[in-house]
Coordinates of C-alpha atoms in Angstrom, one line a residue:
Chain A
X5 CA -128.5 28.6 -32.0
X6 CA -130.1 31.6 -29.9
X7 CA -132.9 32.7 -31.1
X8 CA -136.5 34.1 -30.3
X9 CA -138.3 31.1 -31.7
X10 CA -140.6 28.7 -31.2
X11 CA -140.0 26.1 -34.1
X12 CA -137.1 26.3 -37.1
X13 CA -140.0 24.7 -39.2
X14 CA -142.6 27.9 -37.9
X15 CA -140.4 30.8 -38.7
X16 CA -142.2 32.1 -41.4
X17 CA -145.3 31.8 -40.9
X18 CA -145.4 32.9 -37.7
X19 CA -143.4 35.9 -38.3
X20 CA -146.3 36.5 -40.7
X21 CA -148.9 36.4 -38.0
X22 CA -147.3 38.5 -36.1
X23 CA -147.0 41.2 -39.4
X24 CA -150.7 41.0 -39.7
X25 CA -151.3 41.7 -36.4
X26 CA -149.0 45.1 -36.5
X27 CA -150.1 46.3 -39.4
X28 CA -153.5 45.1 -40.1
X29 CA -154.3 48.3 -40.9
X30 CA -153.2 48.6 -43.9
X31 CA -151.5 45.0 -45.4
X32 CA -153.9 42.1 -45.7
X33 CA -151.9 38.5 -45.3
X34 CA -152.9 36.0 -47.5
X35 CA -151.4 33.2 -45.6
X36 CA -152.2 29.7 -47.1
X37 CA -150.1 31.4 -50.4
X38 CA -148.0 33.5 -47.6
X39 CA -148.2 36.5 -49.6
X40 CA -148.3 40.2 -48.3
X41 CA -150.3 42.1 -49.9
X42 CA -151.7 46.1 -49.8
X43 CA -154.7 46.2 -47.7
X44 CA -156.2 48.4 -51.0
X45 CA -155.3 45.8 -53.9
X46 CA -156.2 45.0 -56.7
X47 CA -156.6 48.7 -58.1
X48 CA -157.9 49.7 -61.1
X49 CA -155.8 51.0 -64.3
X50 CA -153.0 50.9 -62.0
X51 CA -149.7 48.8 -62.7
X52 CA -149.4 46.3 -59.9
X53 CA -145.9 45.3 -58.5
X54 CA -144.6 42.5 -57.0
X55 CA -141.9 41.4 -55.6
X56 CA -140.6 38.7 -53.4
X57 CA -137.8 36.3 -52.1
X58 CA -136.5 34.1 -49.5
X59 CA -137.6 35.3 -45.9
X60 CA -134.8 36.5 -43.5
X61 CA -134.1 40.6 -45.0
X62 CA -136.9 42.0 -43.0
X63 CA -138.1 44.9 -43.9
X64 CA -137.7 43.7 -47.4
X65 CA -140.0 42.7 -49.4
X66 CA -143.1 42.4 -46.8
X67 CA -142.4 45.5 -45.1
X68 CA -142.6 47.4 -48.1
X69 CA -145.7 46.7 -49.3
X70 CA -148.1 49.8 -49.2
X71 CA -149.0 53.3 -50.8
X72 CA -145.7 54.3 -53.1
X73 CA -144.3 51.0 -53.0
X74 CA -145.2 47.1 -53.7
X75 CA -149.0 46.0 -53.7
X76 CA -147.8 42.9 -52.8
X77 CA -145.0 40.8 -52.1
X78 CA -144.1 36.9 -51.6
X79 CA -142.0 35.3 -48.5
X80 CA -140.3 32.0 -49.4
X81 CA -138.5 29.8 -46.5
X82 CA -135.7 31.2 -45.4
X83 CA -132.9 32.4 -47.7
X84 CA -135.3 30.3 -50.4
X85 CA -137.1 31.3 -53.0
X86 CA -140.6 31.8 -53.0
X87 CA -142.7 29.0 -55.4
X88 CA -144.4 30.1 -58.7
X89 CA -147.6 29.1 -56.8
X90 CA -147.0 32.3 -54.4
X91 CA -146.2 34.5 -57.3
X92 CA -149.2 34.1 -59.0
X93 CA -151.6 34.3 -56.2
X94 CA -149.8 37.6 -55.4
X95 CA -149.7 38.4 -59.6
X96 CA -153.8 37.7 -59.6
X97 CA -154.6 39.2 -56.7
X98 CA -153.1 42.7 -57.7
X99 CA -154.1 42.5 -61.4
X100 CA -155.8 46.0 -61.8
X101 CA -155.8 45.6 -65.5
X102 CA -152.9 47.1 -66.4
X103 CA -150.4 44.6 -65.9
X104 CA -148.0 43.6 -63.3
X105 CA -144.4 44.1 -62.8
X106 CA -142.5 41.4 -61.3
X107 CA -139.2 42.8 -59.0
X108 CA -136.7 39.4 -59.2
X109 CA -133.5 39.6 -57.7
X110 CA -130.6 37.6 -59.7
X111 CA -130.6 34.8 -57.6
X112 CA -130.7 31.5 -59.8
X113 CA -133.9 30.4 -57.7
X114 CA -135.7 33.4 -57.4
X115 CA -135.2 33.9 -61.1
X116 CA -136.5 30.4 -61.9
X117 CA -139.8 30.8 -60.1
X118 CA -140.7 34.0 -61.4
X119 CA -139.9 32.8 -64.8
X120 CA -142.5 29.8 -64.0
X121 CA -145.0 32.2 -62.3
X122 CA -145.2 34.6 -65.4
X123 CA -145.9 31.8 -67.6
X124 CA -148.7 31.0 -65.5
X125 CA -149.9 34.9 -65.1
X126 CA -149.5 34.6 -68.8
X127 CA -152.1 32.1 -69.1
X128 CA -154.5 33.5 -66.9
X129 CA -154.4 36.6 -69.3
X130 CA -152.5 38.9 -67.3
X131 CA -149.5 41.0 -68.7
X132 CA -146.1 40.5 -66.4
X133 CA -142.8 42.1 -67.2
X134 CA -140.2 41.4 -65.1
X135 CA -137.4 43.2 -63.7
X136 CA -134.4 41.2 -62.7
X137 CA -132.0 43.7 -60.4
X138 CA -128.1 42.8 -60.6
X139 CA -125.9 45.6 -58.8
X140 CA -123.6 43.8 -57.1
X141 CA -120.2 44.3 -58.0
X142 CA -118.5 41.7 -55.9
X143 CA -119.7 39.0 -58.4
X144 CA -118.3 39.0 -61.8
X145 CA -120.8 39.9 -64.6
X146 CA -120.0 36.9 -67.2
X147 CA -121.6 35.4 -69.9
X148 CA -120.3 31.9 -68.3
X149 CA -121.6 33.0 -64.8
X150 CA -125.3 33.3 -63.1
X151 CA -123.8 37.2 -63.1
X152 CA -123.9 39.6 -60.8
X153 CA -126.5 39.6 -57.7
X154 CA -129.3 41.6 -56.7
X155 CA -129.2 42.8 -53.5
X156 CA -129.2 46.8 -52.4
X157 CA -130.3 48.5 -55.7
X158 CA -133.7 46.5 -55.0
X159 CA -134.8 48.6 -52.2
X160 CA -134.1 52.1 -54.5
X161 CA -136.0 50.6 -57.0
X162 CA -139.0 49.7 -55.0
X163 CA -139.5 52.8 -53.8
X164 CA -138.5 54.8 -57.5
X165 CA -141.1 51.9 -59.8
X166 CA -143.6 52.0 -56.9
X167 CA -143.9 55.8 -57.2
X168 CA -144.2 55.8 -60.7
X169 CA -146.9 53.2 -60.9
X170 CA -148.8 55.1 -58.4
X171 CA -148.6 58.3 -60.7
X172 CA -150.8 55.9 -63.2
X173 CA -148.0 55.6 -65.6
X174 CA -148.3 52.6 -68.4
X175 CA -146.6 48.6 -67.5
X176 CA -143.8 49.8 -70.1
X177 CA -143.0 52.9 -68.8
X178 CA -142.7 52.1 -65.1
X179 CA -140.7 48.8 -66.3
X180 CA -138.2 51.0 -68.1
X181 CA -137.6 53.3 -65.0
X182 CA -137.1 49.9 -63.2
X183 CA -134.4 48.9 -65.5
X184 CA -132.9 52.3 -65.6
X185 CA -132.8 52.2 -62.0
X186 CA -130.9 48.9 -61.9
X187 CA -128.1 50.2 -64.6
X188 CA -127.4 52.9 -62.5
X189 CA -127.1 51.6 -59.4
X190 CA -124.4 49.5 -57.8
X191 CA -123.2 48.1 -54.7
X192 CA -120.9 46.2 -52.0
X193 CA -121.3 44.6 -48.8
X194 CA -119.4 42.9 -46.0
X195 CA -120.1 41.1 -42.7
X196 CA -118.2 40.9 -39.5
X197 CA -120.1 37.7 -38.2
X198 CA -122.0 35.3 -40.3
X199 CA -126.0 34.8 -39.8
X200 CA -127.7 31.4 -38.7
X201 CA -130.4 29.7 -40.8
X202 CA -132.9 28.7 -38.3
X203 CA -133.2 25.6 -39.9
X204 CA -129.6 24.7 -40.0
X205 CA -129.1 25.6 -36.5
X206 CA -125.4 26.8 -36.8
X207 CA -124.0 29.7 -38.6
X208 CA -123.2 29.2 -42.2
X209 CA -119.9 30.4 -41.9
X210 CA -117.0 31.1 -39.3
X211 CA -115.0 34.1 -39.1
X212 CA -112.4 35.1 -36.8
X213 CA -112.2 37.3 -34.8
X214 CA -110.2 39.5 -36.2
X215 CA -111.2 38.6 -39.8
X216 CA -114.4 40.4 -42.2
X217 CA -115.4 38.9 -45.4
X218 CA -115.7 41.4 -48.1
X219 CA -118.2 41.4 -50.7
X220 CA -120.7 39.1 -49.7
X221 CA -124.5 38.9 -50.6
X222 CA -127.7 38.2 -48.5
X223 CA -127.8 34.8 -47.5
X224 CA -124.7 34.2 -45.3
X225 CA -122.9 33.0 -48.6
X226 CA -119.4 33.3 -48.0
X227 CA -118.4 36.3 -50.0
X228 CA -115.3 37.4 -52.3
X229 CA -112.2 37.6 -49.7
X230 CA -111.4 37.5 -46.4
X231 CA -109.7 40.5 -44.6
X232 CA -108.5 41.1 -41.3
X233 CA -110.9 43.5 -39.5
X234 CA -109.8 47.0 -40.2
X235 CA -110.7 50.2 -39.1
X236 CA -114.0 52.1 -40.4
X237 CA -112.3 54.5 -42.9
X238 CA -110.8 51.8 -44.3
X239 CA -113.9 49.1 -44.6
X240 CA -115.9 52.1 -46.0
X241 CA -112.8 52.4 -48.9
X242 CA -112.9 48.5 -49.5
X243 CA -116.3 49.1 -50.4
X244 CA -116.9 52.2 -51.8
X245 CA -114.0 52.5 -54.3
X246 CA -115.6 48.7 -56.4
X247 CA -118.7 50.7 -56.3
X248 CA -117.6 54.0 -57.4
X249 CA -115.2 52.4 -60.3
X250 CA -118.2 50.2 -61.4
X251 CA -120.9 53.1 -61.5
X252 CA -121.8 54.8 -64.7
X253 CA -120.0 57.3 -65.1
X254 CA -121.7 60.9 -64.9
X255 CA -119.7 64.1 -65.0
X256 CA -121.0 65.7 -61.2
X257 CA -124.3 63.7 -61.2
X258 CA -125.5 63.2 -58.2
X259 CA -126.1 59.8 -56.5
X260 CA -128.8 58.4 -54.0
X261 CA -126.6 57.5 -51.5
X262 CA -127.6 54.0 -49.4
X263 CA -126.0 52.9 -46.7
X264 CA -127.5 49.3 -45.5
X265 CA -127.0 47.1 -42.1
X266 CA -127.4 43.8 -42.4
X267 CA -129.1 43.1 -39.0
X268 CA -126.8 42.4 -36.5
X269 CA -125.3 46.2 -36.7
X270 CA -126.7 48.9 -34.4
X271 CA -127.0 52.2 -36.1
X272 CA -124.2 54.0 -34.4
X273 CA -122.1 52.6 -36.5
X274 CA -124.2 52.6 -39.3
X275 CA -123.5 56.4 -38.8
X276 CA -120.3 56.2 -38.6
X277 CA -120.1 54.0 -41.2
X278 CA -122.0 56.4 -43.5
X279 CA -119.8 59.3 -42.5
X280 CA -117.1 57.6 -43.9
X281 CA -118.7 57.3 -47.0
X282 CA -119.8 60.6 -47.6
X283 CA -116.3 62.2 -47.3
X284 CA -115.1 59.6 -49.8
X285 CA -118.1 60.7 -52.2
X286 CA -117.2 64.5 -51.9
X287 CA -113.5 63.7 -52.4
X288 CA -114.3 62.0 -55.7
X289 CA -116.5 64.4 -56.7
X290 CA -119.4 63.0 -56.0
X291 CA -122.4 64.9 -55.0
X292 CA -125.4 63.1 -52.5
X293 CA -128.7 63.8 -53.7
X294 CA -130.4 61.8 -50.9
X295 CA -129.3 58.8 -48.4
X296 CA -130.6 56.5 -46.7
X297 CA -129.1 54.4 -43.6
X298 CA -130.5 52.1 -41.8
X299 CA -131.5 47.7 -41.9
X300 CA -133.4 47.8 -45.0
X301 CA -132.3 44.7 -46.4
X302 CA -130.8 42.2 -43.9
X303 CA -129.7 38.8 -43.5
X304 CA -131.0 37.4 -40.4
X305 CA -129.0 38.5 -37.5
X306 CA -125.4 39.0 -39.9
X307 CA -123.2 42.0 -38.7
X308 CA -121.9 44.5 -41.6
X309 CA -123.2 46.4 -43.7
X310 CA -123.6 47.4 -47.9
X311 CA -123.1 51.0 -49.6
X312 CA -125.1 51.2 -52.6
X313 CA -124.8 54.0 -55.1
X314 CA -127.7 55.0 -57.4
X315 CA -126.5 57.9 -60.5
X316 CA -129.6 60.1 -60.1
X317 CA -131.4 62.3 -62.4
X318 CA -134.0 64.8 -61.4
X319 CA -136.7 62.4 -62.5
X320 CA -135.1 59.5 -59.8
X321 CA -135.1 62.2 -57.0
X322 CA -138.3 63.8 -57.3
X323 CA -140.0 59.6 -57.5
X324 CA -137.9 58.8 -54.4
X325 CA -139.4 62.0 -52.6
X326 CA -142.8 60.7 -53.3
X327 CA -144.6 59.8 -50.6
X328 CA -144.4 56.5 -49.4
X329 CA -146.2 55.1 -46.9
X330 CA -145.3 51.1 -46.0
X331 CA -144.2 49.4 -42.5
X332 CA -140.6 49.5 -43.6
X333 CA -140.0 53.0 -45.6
X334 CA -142.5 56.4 -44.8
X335 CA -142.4 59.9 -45.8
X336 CA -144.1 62.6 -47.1
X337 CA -147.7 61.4 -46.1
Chain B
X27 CA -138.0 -9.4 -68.9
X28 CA -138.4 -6.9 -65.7
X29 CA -140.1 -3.8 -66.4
X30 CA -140.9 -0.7 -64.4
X31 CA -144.3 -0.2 -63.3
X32 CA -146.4 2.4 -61.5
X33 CA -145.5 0.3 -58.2
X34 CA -142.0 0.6 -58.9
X35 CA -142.2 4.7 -59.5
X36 CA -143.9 5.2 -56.2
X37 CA -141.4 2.9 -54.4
X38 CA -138.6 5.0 -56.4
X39 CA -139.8 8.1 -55.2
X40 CA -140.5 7.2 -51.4
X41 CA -137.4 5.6 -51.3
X42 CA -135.7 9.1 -52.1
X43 CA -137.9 10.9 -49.9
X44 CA -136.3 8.6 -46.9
X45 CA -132.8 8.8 -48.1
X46 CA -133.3 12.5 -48.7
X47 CA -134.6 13.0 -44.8
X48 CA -131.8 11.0 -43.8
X49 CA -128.9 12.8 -45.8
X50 CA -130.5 16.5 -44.8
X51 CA -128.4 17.5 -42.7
X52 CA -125.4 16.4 -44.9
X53 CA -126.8 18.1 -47.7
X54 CA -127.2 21.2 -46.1
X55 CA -123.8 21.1 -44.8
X56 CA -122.5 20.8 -48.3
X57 CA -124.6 24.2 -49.0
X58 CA -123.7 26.1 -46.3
X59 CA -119.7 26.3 -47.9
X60 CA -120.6 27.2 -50.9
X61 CA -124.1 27.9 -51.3
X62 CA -127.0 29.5 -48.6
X63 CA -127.4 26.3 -46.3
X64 CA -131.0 25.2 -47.3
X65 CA -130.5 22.2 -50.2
X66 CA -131.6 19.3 -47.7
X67 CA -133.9 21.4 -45.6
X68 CA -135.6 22.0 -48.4
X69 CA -135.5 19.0 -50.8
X70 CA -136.5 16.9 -47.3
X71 CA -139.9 19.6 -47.1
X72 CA -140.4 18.9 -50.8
X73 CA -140.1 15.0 -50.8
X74 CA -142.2 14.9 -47.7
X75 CA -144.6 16.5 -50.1
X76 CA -144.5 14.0 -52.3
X77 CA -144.8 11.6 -50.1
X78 CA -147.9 12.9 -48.6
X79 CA -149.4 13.6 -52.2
X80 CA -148.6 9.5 -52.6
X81 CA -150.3 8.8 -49.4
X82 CA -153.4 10.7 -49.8
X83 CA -154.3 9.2 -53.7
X84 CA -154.2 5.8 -55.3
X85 CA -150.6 5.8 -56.9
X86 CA -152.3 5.9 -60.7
X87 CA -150.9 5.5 -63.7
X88 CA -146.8 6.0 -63.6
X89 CA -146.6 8.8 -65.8
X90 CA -149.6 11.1 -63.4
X91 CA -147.8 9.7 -60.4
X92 CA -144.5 11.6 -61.7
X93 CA -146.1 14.9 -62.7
X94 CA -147.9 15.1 -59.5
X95 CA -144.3 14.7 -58.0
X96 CA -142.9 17.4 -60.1
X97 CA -145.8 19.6 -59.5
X98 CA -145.7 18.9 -55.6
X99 CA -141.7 19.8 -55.9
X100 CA -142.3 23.3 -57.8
X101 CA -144.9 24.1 -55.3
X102 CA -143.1 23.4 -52.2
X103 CA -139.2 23.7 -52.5
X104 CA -138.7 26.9 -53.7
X105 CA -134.9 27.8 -54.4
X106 CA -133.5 26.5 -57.6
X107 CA -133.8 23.0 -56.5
X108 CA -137.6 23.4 -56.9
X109 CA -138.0 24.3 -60.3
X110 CA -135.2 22.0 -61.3
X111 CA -136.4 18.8 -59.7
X112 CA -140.0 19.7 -60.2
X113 CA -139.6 20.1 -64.2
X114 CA -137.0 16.7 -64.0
X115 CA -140.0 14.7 -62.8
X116 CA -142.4 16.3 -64.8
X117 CA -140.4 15.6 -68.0
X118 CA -139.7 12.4 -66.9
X119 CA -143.6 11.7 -66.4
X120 CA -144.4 13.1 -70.0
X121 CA -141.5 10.5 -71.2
X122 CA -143.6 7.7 -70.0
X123 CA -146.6 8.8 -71.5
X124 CA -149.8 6.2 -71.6
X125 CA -148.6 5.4 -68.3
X126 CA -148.0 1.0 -69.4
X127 CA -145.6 -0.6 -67.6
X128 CA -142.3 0.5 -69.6
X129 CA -139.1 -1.4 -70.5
X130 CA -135.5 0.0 -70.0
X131 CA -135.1 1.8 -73.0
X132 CA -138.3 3.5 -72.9
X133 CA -136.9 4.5 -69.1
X134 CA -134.2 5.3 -70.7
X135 CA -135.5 8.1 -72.7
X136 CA -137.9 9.3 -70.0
X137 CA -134.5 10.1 -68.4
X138 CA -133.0 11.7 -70.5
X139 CA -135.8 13.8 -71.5
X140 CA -135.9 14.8 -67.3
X141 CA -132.5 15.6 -68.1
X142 CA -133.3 17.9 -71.2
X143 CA -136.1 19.6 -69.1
X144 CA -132.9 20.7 -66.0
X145 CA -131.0 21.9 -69.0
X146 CA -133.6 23.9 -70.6
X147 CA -135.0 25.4 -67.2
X148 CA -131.4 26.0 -65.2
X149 CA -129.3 26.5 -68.4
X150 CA -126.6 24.5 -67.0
X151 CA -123.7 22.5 -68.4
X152 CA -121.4 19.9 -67.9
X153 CA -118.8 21.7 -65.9
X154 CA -120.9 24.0 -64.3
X155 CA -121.0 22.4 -61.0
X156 CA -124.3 21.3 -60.7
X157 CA -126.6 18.6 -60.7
X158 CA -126.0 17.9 -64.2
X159 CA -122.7 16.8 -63.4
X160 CA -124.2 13.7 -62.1
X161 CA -126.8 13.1 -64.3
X162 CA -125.2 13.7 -67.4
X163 CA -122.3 10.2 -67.2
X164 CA -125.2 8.5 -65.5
X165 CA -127.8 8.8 -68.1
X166 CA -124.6 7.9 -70.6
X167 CA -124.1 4.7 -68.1
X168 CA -127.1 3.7 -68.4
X169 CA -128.0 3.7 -71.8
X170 CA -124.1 2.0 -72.5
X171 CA -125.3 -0.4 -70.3
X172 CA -128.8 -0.6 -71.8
X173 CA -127.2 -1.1 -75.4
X174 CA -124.7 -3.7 -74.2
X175 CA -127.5 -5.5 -73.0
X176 CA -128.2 -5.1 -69.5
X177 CA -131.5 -4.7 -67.8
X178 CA -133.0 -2.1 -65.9
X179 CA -131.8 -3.1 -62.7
X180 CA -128.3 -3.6 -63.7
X181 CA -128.6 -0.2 -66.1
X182 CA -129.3 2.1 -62.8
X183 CA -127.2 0.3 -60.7
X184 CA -124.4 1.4 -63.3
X185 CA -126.0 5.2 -63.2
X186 CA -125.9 5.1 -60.0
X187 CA -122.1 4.6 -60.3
X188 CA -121.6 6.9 -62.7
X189 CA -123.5 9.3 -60.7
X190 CA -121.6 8.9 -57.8
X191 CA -118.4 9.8 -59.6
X192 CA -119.6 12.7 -61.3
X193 CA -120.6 13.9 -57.8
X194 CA -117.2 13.6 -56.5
X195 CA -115.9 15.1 -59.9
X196 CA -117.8 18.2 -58.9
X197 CA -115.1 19.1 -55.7
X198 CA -112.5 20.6 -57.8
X199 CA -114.9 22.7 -60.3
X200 CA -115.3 26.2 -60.2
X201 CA -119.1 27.0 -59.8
X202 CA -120.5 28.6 -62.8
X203 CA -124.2 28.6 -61.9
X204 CA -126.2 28.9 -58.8
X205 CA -125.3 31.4 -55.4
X206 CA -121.6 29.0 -55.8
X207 CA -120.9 30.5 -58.4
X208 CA -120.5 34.1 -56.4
X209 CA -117.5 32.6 -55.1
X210 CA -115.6 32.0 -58.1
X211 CA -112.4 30.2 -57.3
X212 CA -113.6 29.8 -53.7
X213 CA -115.8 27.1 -54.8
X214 CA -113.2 24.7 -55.4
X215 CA -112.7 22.2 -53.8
X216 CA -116.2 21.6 -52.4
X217 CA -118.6 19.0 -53.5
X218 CA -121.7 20.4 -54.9
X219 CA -125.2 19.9 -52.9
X220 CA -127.3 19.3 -56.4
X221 CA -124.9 16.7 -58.1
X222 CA -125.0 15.0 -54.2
X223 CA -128.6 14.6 -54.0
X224 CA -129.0 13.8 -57.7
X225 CA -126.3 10.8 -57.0
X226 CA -128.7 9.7 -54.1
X227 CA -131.7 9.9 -56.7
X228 CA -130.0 7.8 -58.7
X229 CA -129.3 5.3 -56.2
X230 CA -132.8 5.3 -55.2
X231 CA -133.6 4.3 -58.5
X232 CA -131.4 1.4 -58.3
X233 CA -132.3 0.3 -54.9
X234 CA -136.4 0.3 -55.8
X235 CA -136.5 -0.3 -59.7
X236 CA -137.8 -2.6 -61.3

């Protein structure tokens, strides 16, 4: 294992330190309950929204706390879960009175804790909904399986809650546009290498050299077949088509178009990567609204990348133009 | 007649802590084909939790000792391991309520009523590929053994059995729960993480109890 380092055990908290000491400005770290939060929080009559997971998708969630977005957000171990303890220090200390949204990936653990942490929100007298976020269409959606997981839609949906919230809208409203945000949205990913788990010291998976692994998720779990590495036209198809044939369909809606690395994948061929994907999207007759490219929800140092596709009304576009202002996602302020 | 006492709980549970520590990297191992490569990194972080929560207070009475376990667990594994082990010792310390030295049946029940609590919180079944692969045959082991007449030694040391097998069971199921189950038919033919550390809890039990 290479890494920038000091101790497996340290990662997260140091990587913690060092976001308070970038953006001190505007986040406040709360780190005996390792929780991110806005530096601004709680805030009164507004919805507060939290999110949270295992630590190792940088920007995501820390790095998109701030005005537009999360008031807070929970880093578990790495690739682990935050506890319910976390949630509800981050649920208590955003509390402006009109209830908190919890953002939960559908990840069995992460789904788990924030079903514990509400409880507890619960009986400190604060309102929680929660919002679990299941796009991806590798996985098999089943009543006999943990269904699909949450991985790319989450960032979209950040970004389109967070605005509304800040608009002053009501817990139910903002919590229906969250959901609504999650049935239209879908994606795929792949990776060219795996990532390692600083505290497993060895990557989680081997791959050839000339193999990828197609439709895998965020934590270096293997994903849903192995291909032999193919050209980028053709990677684009293996995951754009599963997305496209999964998405609601919309007769010439357009679709916030995301195009995600997973770390380890500089954004030249990001670009190229997203080039691909537009020309599929026109030739299907699909128009782009907006896009996005770029390492917004990573695992570790993994090479790939994901597509995500998000069927978008006016409403969605003119909440993802909002202006946003966190270390991980800025515009319009 | 033996009976399990507060003493015996706490030797029970650092006796899993050190078996835990010692099997981490094995555990994690087993995660890292089929799962995200954190089960004994974390379940190691949570026990030595425990252990340190044993340390700094007089053990107590046997059914505080296990909801302080389980509480320390949720608090400090995170995953699904956390919530699933935390509310298993948590159950199992409300089973043993009063906190009097108890005899194998009552155990018996406080097991199974850990047991209930995994079902209720991961929504698991037999088959899944889980940790309730092992506990399942050796909470049935035990109270078979229990109603034939054993004692509580003899009881775990057949759970432990029973657990042990259900473990290896595990290797040709499909996953139907946890990140395993992403992998559908790629899960086969690994063992699963939870049922593994659930067969060592069980053999902790029969190494330290009564």
């Amino acid at each position: 294992m290479k890494k920038l380092i000091n101790d497996p055990a340290d990662v997260v908290r140091e990587a913690l330190l060092g976001m308070q000491a970038a953006h001190g400005d505007r986040l406040r770290v709360d780190h005996s309950n390792r929780v991110v939060f806005r530096a601004d929080v709680p805030r009164r009559g507004k919805v507060g929204l939290v999110s949270g997971g295992g630590s190792g998708h940088e920007p995501m969630h820390g790095g998109f706390v701030g005005p537009g977005m999360l008031d807070a957000a929970c880093a578990g171990e790495v690739f682990t879960s935050p506890v319910p303890d976390q949630m509800l220090a981050a649920t208590l200390g955003v509390d402006g009175g009109a209830g908190v949204l919890h953002i939960v990936k559908n990840y069995t653990g992460d789904v788990m804790n924030f079903e514990m942490a509400a409880e507890l929100a619960a009986e400190n007298g604060v309102e929680v909904v929660s919002v679990v976020t299941d796009d991806d269409v590798a996985v098999q959606d089943s009543l006999y399986t943990a269904g699909r997981r949450g991985v790319g839609v989450t960032v979209l949906l950040e970004k389109i809650a967070g605005a509304a919230a800040e608009e002053g809208r009501p817990l139910s409203e903002v919590a229906d546009l969250a959901r609504r945000v999650d049935e239209q949205g879908r994606s795929m990913g792949m990776a060219l290498t795996s990532c390692t788990v600083p505290a497993a010291g060895r990557p989680t998976f081997e791959l050839g050299e000339n193999e990828i692994e197609v439709g895998i998720g965020i934590h270096g779990e293997p994903g849903r077949e192995r291909r032999p590495l193919a050209p980028a036209r053709e990677v684009a198809a293996m995951l754009v088509e599963p997305v496209l044939a999964d998405l609601p369909a919309a007769d010439g809606a357009p679709v916030i178009a995301f195009l995600n690395g997973m770390g380890g994948t500089p954004l030249i061929e990001l670009y190229i990567m997203y080039s691909e994907v537009q020309q599929l999207l026109e030739k299907a007759g699909v128009p782009v609204a907006r896009s996005l490219v770029g390492n917004y929800i990573t695992s570790l140092e993994m090479a790939g990348c994901s597509v995500t596709l998000l069927r978008a009304d006016d409403e969605l576009v003119r909440l993802w133009d909002a202006p946003v202002n966190t270390p991980g996602l800025r515009w319009g302020i | 007649m033996p009976e399990v006492t507060a003493e015996g709980l706490e030797r029970w549970l650092r006796r899993f802590a050190d078996v835990v520590h010692d099997h981490a990297a094995e555990l994690t191992e087993l995660d890292s084909a089929i799962g995200d490569a954190d089960h004994g990194s974390n379940m190691d972080r949570g026990m030595r939790a425990v252990v340190g929560a044993l340390d700094d207070g007089a053990a107590g009475a046997a059914d505080a000792m296990l909801k302080k376990a389980g509480m320390t667990l949720v608090s400090t594994v995170g995953g699904a391991s956390g919530p699933l082990y935390g509310t298993f010792f948590l159950r199992v310390g409300g089973g043993l309520a009063g906190g009097q030295a108890v005899d194998a049946a009552t155990l018996g029940r406080a097991l199974r009523a850990g047991l209930e609590g995994v079902v209720a919180r991961g929504k698991a079944e037999p088959g899944d590929k889980t940790m309730v692969d092992a506990l399942v045959p050796a909470l049935d082991a035990y109270d078979a053994a229990v109603a034939g007449g054993a004692g509580i030694a003899e009881a775990l040391s057949a759970a432990a059995d029973a657990a042990e097998e259900g473990c290896a069971a595990t290797i040709p199921l499909v996953a139907r729960k946890g990140r395993a189950s992403y992998l559908g038919p790629r899960s086969a033919g690994h063992q699963d993480p939870g049922a593994t550390s659930t067969a060592l809890l069980l053999r902790s039990a029969a190494d330290s109890l009564p």
